[in-house]
Short mmCIF file of C-alpha atoms and ligand atoms in Angstrom, two decimals:
data_model
loop_
_atom_site.label_atom_id
_atom_site.label_comp_id
_atom_site.label_asym_id
_atom_site.label_seq_id
_atom_site.Cartn_x
_atom_site.Cartn_y
_atom_site.Cartn_z
CA MET S 11 -6.33 -7.75 67.20
CA THR S 12 -3.03 -6.89 68.57
CA ALA S 13 -0.40 -9.06 66.85
CA SER S 14 1.52 -9.87 69.90
CA LYS S 15 -1.54 -11.67 71.42
CA LEU S 16 -1.74 -14.01 68.47
CA ASP S 17 -0.49 -17.40 68.28
CA PRO S 18 3.10 -17.65 66.48
CA ILE S 19 1.40 -20.11 64.12
CA THR S 20 -1.10 -17.35 63.03
CA ARG S 21 1.63 -14.59 63.11
CA LEU S 22 3.46 -16.41 60.57
CA ILE S 23 0.55 -15.97 58.11
CA HIS S 24 -0.59 -12.30 59.45
CA HIS S 25 2.85 -10.80 60.29
CA PRO S 26 2.56 -6.94 60.44
CA TYR S 27 6.23 -6.36 58.74
CA GLU S 28 6.34 -4.56 55.53
CA PRO S 29 9.54 -4.34 53.69
CA PRO S 30 10.25 -0.58 52.89
CA ALA S 31 9.17 0.84 49.52
CA GLY S 32 11.59 2.03 46.97
CA PHE S 33 13.42 -1.29 46.19
CA GLU S 34 14.91 -0.67 42.71
CA ALA S 35 16.92 -3.54 40.82
CA PRO S 36 17.67 -4.50 37.10
CA GLN S 37 14.72 -6.98 37.11
CA PRO S 38 11.37 -6.44 38.25
CA GLY S 39 10.04 -7.92 41.22
CA ILE S 40 7.77 -11.03 40.76
CA PHE S 41 4.14 -11.17 41.92
CA LYS S 42 2.46 -14.54 42.53
CA ALA S 43 -1.28 -14.84 43.37
CA SER S 44 -4.51 -16.62 42.72
CA THR S 45 -6.12 -14.88 45.49
CA VAL S 46 -5.99 -10.97 45.31
CA ILE S 47 -6.88 -9.16 48.62
CA PHE S 48 -9.51 -6.26 48.62
CA SER S 49 -9.73 -3.62 51.12
CA SER S 50 -13.45 -3.62 51.59
CA VAL S 51 -16.41 -5.42 50.48
CA ALA S 52 -17.44 -2.31 48.51
CA ALA S 53 -14.13 -2.28 46.78
CA MET S 54 -14.49 -5.97 45.94
CA ARG S 55 -18.05 -5.30 44.44
CA SER S 56 -17.06 -2.28 42.41
CA ARG S 57 -13.90 -3.78 41.06
CA ASP S 58 -14.01 -4.33 37.24
CA TRP S 59 -11.89 -7.30 36.36
CA LYS S 60 -11.24 -5.80 32.81
CA ASN S 61 -9.95 -2.46 34.16
CA LYS S 62 -6.13 -2.79 34.36
CA ALA S 63 -5.77 0.14 36.93
CA GLY S 64 -6.18 -2.56 39.61
CA TYR S 65 -6.52 -6.43 40.55
CA THR S 66 -9.07 -8.77 40.82
CA TYR S 67 -7.98 -12.46 40.58
CA GLY S 68 -4.58 -13.97 39.69
CA LEU S 69 -6.08 -15.31 36.35
CA HIS S 70 -7.00 -11.68 35.25
CA GLY S 71 -3.60 -10.10 36.07
CA THR S 72 -0.79 -9.45 38.53
CA PRO S 73 1.91 -6.57 38.22
CA THR S 74 4.08 -9.36 36.82
CA THR S 75 1.77 -10.14 33.80
CA PHE S 76 0.86 -6.52 33.26
CA LEU S 77 4.70 -5.61 32.88
CA LEU S 78 5.10 -8.31 30.51
CA GLU S 79 2.20 -7.43 28.45
CA GLU S 80 3.30 -3.69 28.13
CA ARG S 81 6.76 -4.92 27.15
CA LEU S 82 5.41 -7.07 24.54
CA CYS S 83 3.21 -4.35 23.25
CA ALA S 84 6.30 -2.06 22.86
CA LEU S 85 8.23 -4.89 21.03
CA GLU S 86 5.41 -5.48 18.48
CA GLY S 87 3.93 -1.84 18.29
CA GLY S 88 0.72 -2.86 19.50
CA ALA S 89 -1.51 -1.40 22.46
CA HIS S 90 -3.12 -4.28 24.29
CA CYS S 91 -1.85 -8.04 24.98
CA LEU S 92 -3.25 -11.03 26.25
CA LEU S 93 -0.95 -13.94 27.69
CA ALA S 94 -1.80 -17.57 27.11
CA PRO S 95 0.01 -20.72 28.40
CA SER S 96 1.51 -21.57 24.98
CA GLY S 97 1.64 -20.16 21.41
CA LEU S 98 -1.10 -22.69 20.47
CA ALA S 99 -3.30 -21.48 23.22
CA ALA S 100 -2.75 -17.88 21.91
CA ILE S 101 -3.91 -19.01 18.48
CA ALA S 102 -6.75 -20.81 19.88
CA THR S 103 -7.94 -17.67 22.04
CA VAL S 104 -8.02 -15.73 18.71
CA SER S 105 -10.19 -18.54 16.79
CA LEU S 106 -12.51 -19.43 19.65
CA GLY S 107 -12.91 -15.65 20.48
CA LEU S 108 -13.78 -14.60 16.93
CA LEU S 109 -15.65 -17.56 15.36
CA LYS S 110 -19.18 -18.80 15.95
CA ALA S 111 -21.10 -21.67 14.26
CA GLY S 112 -21.80 -20.87 10.79
CA ASP S 113 -18.47 -18.92 10.36
CA GLU S 114 -15.54 -19.51 8.29
CA VAL S 115 -11.86 -19.13 8.73
CA LEU S 116 -9.07 -19.05 6.03
CA LEU S 117 -5.65 -20.41 6.74
CA PRO S 118 -2.41 -20.52 4.45
CA ASP S 119 -1.75 -23.86 3.14
CA ASN S 120 1.69 -23.51 4.76
CA ALA S 121 0.36 -22.46 8.29
CA TYR S 122 1.76 -23.87 11.64
CA GLY S 123 0.43 -27.43 11.50
CA PRO S 124 -1.24 -27.33 14.92
CA ASN S 125 -3.30 -24.21 13.78
CA LYS S 126 -4.61 -26.14 10.87
CA ALA S 127 -5.32 -29.10 13.20
CA LEU S 128 -7.18 -26.93 15.46
CA ALA S 129 -9.55 -25.98 12.56
CA GLU S 130 -9.65 -29.51 11.46
CA GLY S 131 -10.42 -31.24 14.82
CA GLU S 132 -11.96 -28.67 16.96
CA LEU S 133 -13.57 -25.84 15.13
CA ALA S 134 -15.17 -28.24 12.66
CA GLY S 135 -16.97 -30.09 15.46
CA TRP S 136 -18.75 -26.50 16.48
CA GLY S 137 -19.94 -25.81 12.95
CA ILE S 138 -17.02 -23.58 11.93
CA THR S 139 -15.63 -24.32 8.48
CA HIS S 140 -12.04 -23.48 7.27
CA ARG S 141 -10.59 -23.53 3.94
CA LEU S 142 -6.90 -23.26 2.76
CA PHE S 143 -5.46 -20.59 0.60
CA ASP S 144 -2.41 -20.33 -1.54
CA PRO S 145 -0.17 -17.79 0.34
CA MET S 146 1.99 -17.07 -2.77
CA HIS S 147 -0.93 -15.86 -4.87
CA PRO S 148 -2.84 -13.23 -3.21
CA GLN S 149 -5.72 -13.42 -5.54
CA ASP S 150 -6.64 -17.00 -4.41
CA LEU S 151 -7.02 -15.50 -0.81
CA ALA S 152 -9.23 -12.69 -2.34
CA ASP S 153 -11.30 -15.38 -4.26
CA LYS S 154 -11.78 -17.41 -1.22
CA ILE S 155 -13.14 -14.76 1.14
CA SER S 156 -16.86 -15.08 1.47
CA ALA S 157 -19.73 -13.66 3.29
CA ARG S 158 -19.18 -16.22 5.93
CA THR S 159 -15.43 -15.41 6.38
CA ARG S 160 -14.68 -13.93 9.75
CA LEU S 161 -11.10 -14.45 10.34
CA VAL S 162 -7.98 -14.84 8.02
CA TRP S 163 -4.76 -16.18 9.71
CA LEU S 164 -1.53 -15.19 8.03
CA GLU S 165 2.15 -16.21 8.60
CA ALA S 166 5.33 -14.82 7.16
CA PRO S 167 7.22 -17.08 6.19
CA GLY S 168 5.27 -20.32 6.12
CA SER S 169 6.08 -22.97 8.88
CA VAL S 170 8.67 -25.40 7.80
CA THR S 171 8.67 -24.59 3.83
CA MET S 172 9.69 -20.85 4.72
CA GLU S 173 7.80 -19.32 1.56
CA PHE S 174 7.54 -15.34 2.18
CA PRO S 175 4.20 -14.07 1.05
CA ASP S 176 3.17 -10.78 -0.06
CA LEU S 177 1.80 -9.89 3.57
CA CYS S 178 0.99 -6.41 2.48
CA ALA S 179 -1.30 -7.46 -0.53
CA GLN S 180 -2.93 -10.11 1.80
CA VAL S 181 -3.65 -7.70 4.57
CA ARG S 182 -4.98 -5.06 2.13
CA MET S 183 -7.34 -7.66 0.48
CA CYS S 184 -8.85 -8.58 3.95
CA ARG S 185 -9.18 -4.94 5.02
CA GLU S 186 -10.84 -3.91 1.73
CA ARG S 187 -13.54 -6.81 2.35
CA GLY S 188 -13.72 -6.02 6.00
CA VAL S 189 -12.27 -9.25 7.29
CA THR S 190 -10.28 -9.45 10.46
CA THR S 191 -6.75 -10.58 9.97
CA ALA S 192 -4.46 -12.53 12.53
CA LEU S 193 -0.84 -12.83 11.83
CA ASP S 194 1.34 -15.60 13.51
CA ASN S 195 4.17 -13.42 14.08
CA THR S 196 6.56 -16.06 15.75
CA TRP S 197 8.98 -15.94 12.92
CA GLY S 198 9.33 -12.02 13.07
CA ALA S 199 9.06 -11.58 16.76
CA GLY S 200 8.50 -8.00 16.50
CA LEU S 201 12.11 -7.51 15.28
CA ALA S 202 12.25 -8.54 11.56
CA PHE S 203 9.21 -6.00 10.68
CA ASN S 204 6.38 -4.15 12.65
CA PRO S 205 2.95 -6.02 12.07
CA PHE S 206 0.89 -3.10 12.92
CA ASP S 207 2.88 -0.52 10.64
CA LEU S 208 0.34 1.02 8.37
CA ASP S 209 2.90 3.36 6.71
CA ALA S 210 4.66 0.08 5.41
CA GLY S 211 1.40 -1.04 4.00
CA LEU S 212 0.70 -3.68 6.78
CA GLY S 213 -1.62 -3.13 9.67
CA VAL S 214 -2.73 -6.59 10.58
CA ASP S 215 -5.66 -6.71 13.43
CA ILE S 216 -3.91 -9.12 15.64
CA SER S 217 -0.47 -10.30 16.20
CA VAL S 218 -0.02 -13.74 17.73
CA GLN S 219 3.62 -14.95 19.06
CA ALA S 220 4.87 -18.14 20.61
CA LEU S 221 6.79 -16.57 23.28
CA THR S 222 8.06 -20.08 23.70
CA LYS S 223 10.46 -19.17 20.90
CA TYR S 224 12.62 -15.94 20.69
CA PRO S 225 11.13 -13.97 23.76
CA SER S 226 12.06 -16.96 26.09
CA GLY S 227 15.06 -17.92 24.14
CA GLY S 228 15.78 -20.59 26.55
CA GLY S 229 13.79 -23.51 25.34
CA ASP S 230 12.41 -23.99 28.92
CA VAL S 231 9.14 -21.95 28.80
CA LEU S 232 5.93 -22.35 26.91
CA MET S 233 3.82 -19.16 26.48
CA GLY S 234 2.02 -17.20 23.73
CA SER S 235 0.77 -13.55 23.38
CA VAL S 236 -2.21 -11.93 21.40
CA ILE S 237 -1.63 -8.34 20.66
CA THR S 238 -4.05 -5.94 19.12
CA ARG S 239 -4.09 -1.93 18.64
CA ASP S 240 -7.95 -1.79 18.77
CA GLU S 241 -9.46 -1.77 22.14
CA ALA S 242 -12.73 -3.18 21.33
CA LEU S 243 -11.14 -6.28 19.45
CA HIS S 244 -9.00 -6.62 22.47
CA LEU S 245 -11.92 -6.71 24.97
CA LYS S 246 -13.76 -9.22 22.80
CA LEU S 247 -10.77 -11.60 22.92
CA LYS S 248 -10.19 -10.72 26.61
CA LEU S 249 -13.74 -11.99 27.30
CA SER S 250 -13.11 -15.19 25.73
CA HIS S 251 -9.62 -15.52 27.31
CA MET S 252 -11.11 -14.90 30.76
CA ARG S 253 -13.95 -17.46 30.31
CA LEU S 254 -11.48 -20.02 28.89
CA GLY S 255 -9.30 -19.57 31.97
CA THR S 256 -6.13 -19.56 29.96
CA GLY S 257 -3.75 -17.61 31.99
CA VAL S 258 0.02 -17.83 32.71
CA GLY S 259 2.05 -18.92 35.80
CA ALA S 260 4.22 -16.16 37.37
CA ASN S 261 7.34 -18.23 37.11
CA ASP S 262 7.03 -18.42 33.44
CA ALA S 263 6.27 -14.72 33.17
CA GLU S 264 9.53 -13.98 35.19
CA THR S 265 11.40 -16.14 32.77
CA VAL S 266 10.35 -14.33 29.77
CA LEU S 267 10.81 -10.94 31.38
CA ARG S 268 14.50 -11.97 32.15
CA SER S 269 15.13 -13.01 28.59
CA LEU S 270 13.31 -10.12 26.82
CA PRO S 271 16.15 -7.50 27.25
CA SER S 272 18.50 -9.61 25.17
CA ILE S 273 16.06 -10.55 22.43
CA ALA S 274 17.44 -8.24 19.72
CA LEU S 275 20.85 -9.55 20.28
CA ARG S 276 19.99 -13.10 20.16
CA TYR S 277 17.71 -12.86 17.30
CA ARG S 278 20.61 -10.93 15.23
CA ALA S 279 23.18 -13.48 16.16
CA GLN S 280 20.90 -16.58 15.24
CA ASP S 281 20.07 -14.67 11.91
CA GLN S 282 23.64 -14.26 10.79
CA ALA S 283 24.63 -17.67 11.83
CA ALA S 284 21.66 -19.24 10.05
CA ARG S 285 22.40 -17.15 6.83
CA GLU S 286 25.83 -18.37 6.57
CA LEU S 287 24.85 -21.95 7.24
CA ALA S 288 22.05 -21.64 4.68
CA ARG S 289 24.50 -20.21 1.96
CA TRP S 290 26.94 -22.89 2.79
CA CYS S 291 24.25 -25.53 2.20
CA GLU S 292 23.44 -23.97 -1.10
CA SER S 293 26.96 -24.95 -2.16
CA GLN S 294 26.47 -28.56 -1.27
CA PRO S 295 25.32 -30.66 -3.94
CA GLN S 296 23.09 -33.05 -2.04
CA PHE S 297 20.74 -30.20 -0.96
CA VAL S 298 18.93 -29.41 -4.08
CA GLN S 299 17.02 -26.57 -2.59
CA VAL S 300 17.72 -24.31 0.49
CA LEU S 301 14.62 -22.46 1.80
CA HIS S 302 15.55 -19.19 3.77
CA PRO S 303 13.75 -15.95 2.98
CA ALA S 304 17.12 -14.16 2.75
CA LEU S 305 18.29 -16.12 -0.19
CA PRO S 306 17.66 -14.78 -3.50
CA ARG S 307 16.51 -18.09 -4.98
CA SER S 308 14.23 -18.96 -1.98
CA PRO S 309 10.37 -18.31 -2.53
CA GLY S 310 9.09 -14.90 -1.92
CA HIS S 311 12.56 -13.37 -1.31
CA ALA S 312 11.48 -10.22 -2.94
CA HIS S 313 8.61 -9.83 -0.30
CA TRP S 314 10.91 -10.58 2.51
CA GLN S 315 13.37 -7.97 1.04
CA ARG S 316 10.69 -5.38 0.90
CA LEU S 317 9.21 -5.96 4.32
CA CYS S 318 12.34 -6.64 6.36
CA GLY S 319 14.46 -3.85 5.24
CA ALA S 320 17.00 -5.85 3.19
CA GLN S 321 19.19 -4.30 0.56
CA ALA S 322 20.62 -6.04 -2.55
CA SER S 323 23.87 -4.19 -2.05
CA ASP S 324 24.20 -5.27 1.69
CA PRO S 325 23.83 -9.09 2.04
CA ALA S 326 24.01 -8.75 6.05
CA ALA S 327 20.98 -6.13 5.84
CA GLY S 328 17.48 -6.87 6.95
CA LEU S 329 16.37 -9.32 9.60
CA ALA S 330 15.25 -12.80 9.50
CA ALA S 331 14.89 -15.69 12.04
CA GLY S 332 17.67 -18.48 12.57
CA LEU S 333 15.71 -20.87 10.75
CA PHE S 334 16.03 -22.63 7.53
CA SER S 335 15.16 -25.81 5.62
CA VAL S 336 16.86 -27.96 2.88
CA ILE S 337 15.49 -30.31 0.42
CA LEU S 338 17.63 -33.47 -0.08
CA ASP S 339 18.12 -34.81 -3.48
CA PRO S 340 15.46 -37.64 -3.91
CA ALA S 341 18.22 -39.90 -4.94
CA TYR S 342 19.14 -40.26 -1.38
CA SER S 343 16.78 -42.68 0.52
CA SER S 344 14.75 -41.39 3.44
CA GLY S 345 16.84 -43.86 5.28
CA GLN S 346 19.86 -42.07 4.64
CA VAL S 347 18.14 -38.69 5.41
CA ASP S 348 17.40 -40.12 8.77
CA ALA S 349 20.86 -41.30 9.12
CA PHE S 350 22.17 -37.84 8.47
CA CYS S 351 19.83 -36.46 11.23
CA ASP S 352 20.79 -39.19 13.59
CA ALA S 353 24.61 -38.71 13.09
CA LEU S 354 24.27 -34.81 13.83
CA GLU S 355 25.99 -34.27 17.24
CA LEU S 356 25.64 -30.45 18.12
CA PHE S 357 22.33 -30.34 16.35
CA LYS S 358 19.80 -32.08 18.47
CA LEU S 359 16.51 -33.69 17.25
CA GLY S 360 13.63 -31.84 18.89
CA TYR S 361 10.65 -29.55 17.90
CA SER S 362 10.55 -25.61 18.69
CA TRP S 363 13.30 -23.12 18.11
CA GLY S 364 14.80 -19.82 19.45
CA GLY S 365 16.74 -21.67 22.18
CA PRO S 366 20.41 -21.93 22.60
CA ILE S 367 20.81 -25.40 21.16
CA SER S 368 20.55 -25.94 17.41
CA LEU S 369 17.90 -28.34 16.40
CA VAL S 370 16.97 -30.50 13.56
CA VAL S 371 13.59 -32.11 12.28
CA PRO S 372 13.05 -34.11 9.14
CA TYR S 373 9.68 -33.47 7.63
CA GLU S 374 7.57 -35.29 4.95
CA VAL S 375 6.14 -32.25 2.88
CA ALA S 376 3.64 -34.72 1.15
CA SER S 377 1.81 -35.27 4.36
CA MET S 378 1.70 -31.57 5.31
CA ARG S 379 0.16 -30.29 2.13
CA PRO S 380 -2.80 -31.00 -0.16
CA HIS S 381 -0.58 -30.77 -3.24
CA TRP S 382 3.25 -30.52 -3.68
CA PRO S 383 3.79 -26.90 -4.32
CA ALA S 384 5.35 -26.18 -7.66
CA HIS S 385 7.93 -23.87 -5.93
CA LEU S 386 9.42 -26.67 -4.02
CA ALA S 387 11.81 -29.28 -5.40
CA ARG S 388 10.93 -32.79 -4.63
CA GLY S 389 12.59 -34.69 -1.89
CA THR S 390 12.78 -34.91 1.98
CA LEU S 391 12.87 -31.69 3.84
CA VAL S 392 15.06 -31.15 6.71
CA ARG S 393 14.43 -27.92 9.03
CA PHE S 394 17.49 -26.40 11.04
CA SER S 395 16.89 -24.05 14.00
CA ILE S 396 20.19 -22.33 14.72
CA GLY S 397 21.16 -21.88 18.32
CA LEU S 398 24.01 -20.01 19.64
CA GLU S 399 26.88 -22.23 19.14
CA ALA S 400 29.93 -21.07 17.17
CA VAL S 401 28.92 -21.32 13.33
CA ALA S 402 32.15 -23.11 12.20
CA ASP S 403 31.42 -25.87 14.64
CA LEU S 404 27.89 -26.31 13.21
CA ARG S 405 29.10 -26.28 9.76
CA GLN S 406 31.59 -29.18 10.72
CA ASP S 407 28.82 -31.18 12.30
CA LEU S 408 26.86 -31.01 9.03
CA GLU S 409 29.73 -31.85 7.06
CA ARG S 410 30.76 -34.92 9.11
CA ALA S 411 27.09 -36.08 9.62
CA TRP S 412 26.42 -35.98 5.92
CA GLN S 413 29.64 -38.26 5.29
CA THR S 414 28.57 -40.62 7.88
CA ALA S 415 24.92 -40.91 6.25
CA LEU S 416 26.66 -41.68 2.90
CA ARG S 417 28.22 -44.77 4.45
CA GLU S 418 24.76 -46.10 5.49
C1 PLP J 503 6.07 -23.05 17.96
C2 PLP J 503 4.86 -22.12 17.23
C3 PLP J 503 3.77 -21.92 17.61
C4 PLP J 503 3.27 -22.48 18.81
O1 PLP J 503 4.08 -22.41 20.10
P1 PLP J 503 3.87 -23.32 21.30
O2 PLP J 503 4.14 -22.55 22.52
O3 PLP J 503 4.71 -24.44 20.95
O4 PLP J 503 2.38 -23.70 21.52
C5 PLP J 503 2.83 -21.25 16.91
N1 PLP J 503 3.14 -20.68 15.73
C6 PLP J 503 4.44 -20.90 15.12
C7 PLP J 503 4.85 -20.35 13.83
C8 PLP J 503 5.37 -21.72 15.86
O5 PLP J 503 6.55 -22.04 15.47
#
């Protein structure tokens, strides 16, 4: 049909103009689609949705999601990537993709809480059992691996309590027993260490990240990634991912693509600020323990040092995320601890981390763990996530809020 004979309303939709090719700009173009258009029925029929040389449907990938997947593979040293609408959805993709009724999954007892809740609340209903292991004693993990163990989750350091495990020993024990390992690498973000690095004694099978944290860096996007080196493992997960229908929106992918170029700078800046504040907290008597893997007295410090390239001679060397927790002397009431958190002005009360604003959350360790770990002092735990504010202002905020809490 000749375009000029069409009704203007139709021409708005089927317009012949195509912008010239060859446009280049610092940021990539963003492609949005549910529907992808084929050139012929034959092309439609022969199209394999798994093959990334072409496009099938928005859920199976667009140039925008393929680009983000490749860049995330570069960041983490992987070969294949799946994107999910949150970090938790990425975790669920792995557990649902690999576990069937009768299987068992093992999780560290300091794992990200919602990962444990997924096992307790959803997997259990489908006949998939789970057990918790002590991340600070690799032998406990080895002892709990049975003929039914199909997947072991790992995390370094643990969520909230920040213990850094001997990740290399854990991975080795799983590999020797032929069990698949999945690392929640949100803290490392692909920067602190390379999860697939066999030379460093690592080599996990799967690395999951909450892109919500450092890759986004804005506190305004939810997204997750599942990265592997092994193609067969990737395809198995990709099939579950497709059947579950958990794709990501183009606007969110764009936001992460926009933030990725500065991730290393932000991570380093938040790391240095967090270490400075954590060291200052160590000098304050109300904090009976400061949990940050770069502090020599923090549980698992030596494992962090070895894995993340730290040197005893240079306290600024090695990388760590901008997160740390403190345990308050039990002499202070939980009301005083709440008053301290409420009195903070620059630190806001809120979950998540990796954004520009510093955040604080009080936690009750007793409700999160089966037993009070021997390496943790008794008391209320408060977790800080350090944003991009000036460190001196943050320290002053902590000091002033504590004085306010003491008056309560
Ligand atoms: C935040 C977080 C997740 C989940 O990310 P969401 O995008 O919030 O679902 C998973 N693991 C860890 C360690 C996290 O901190």
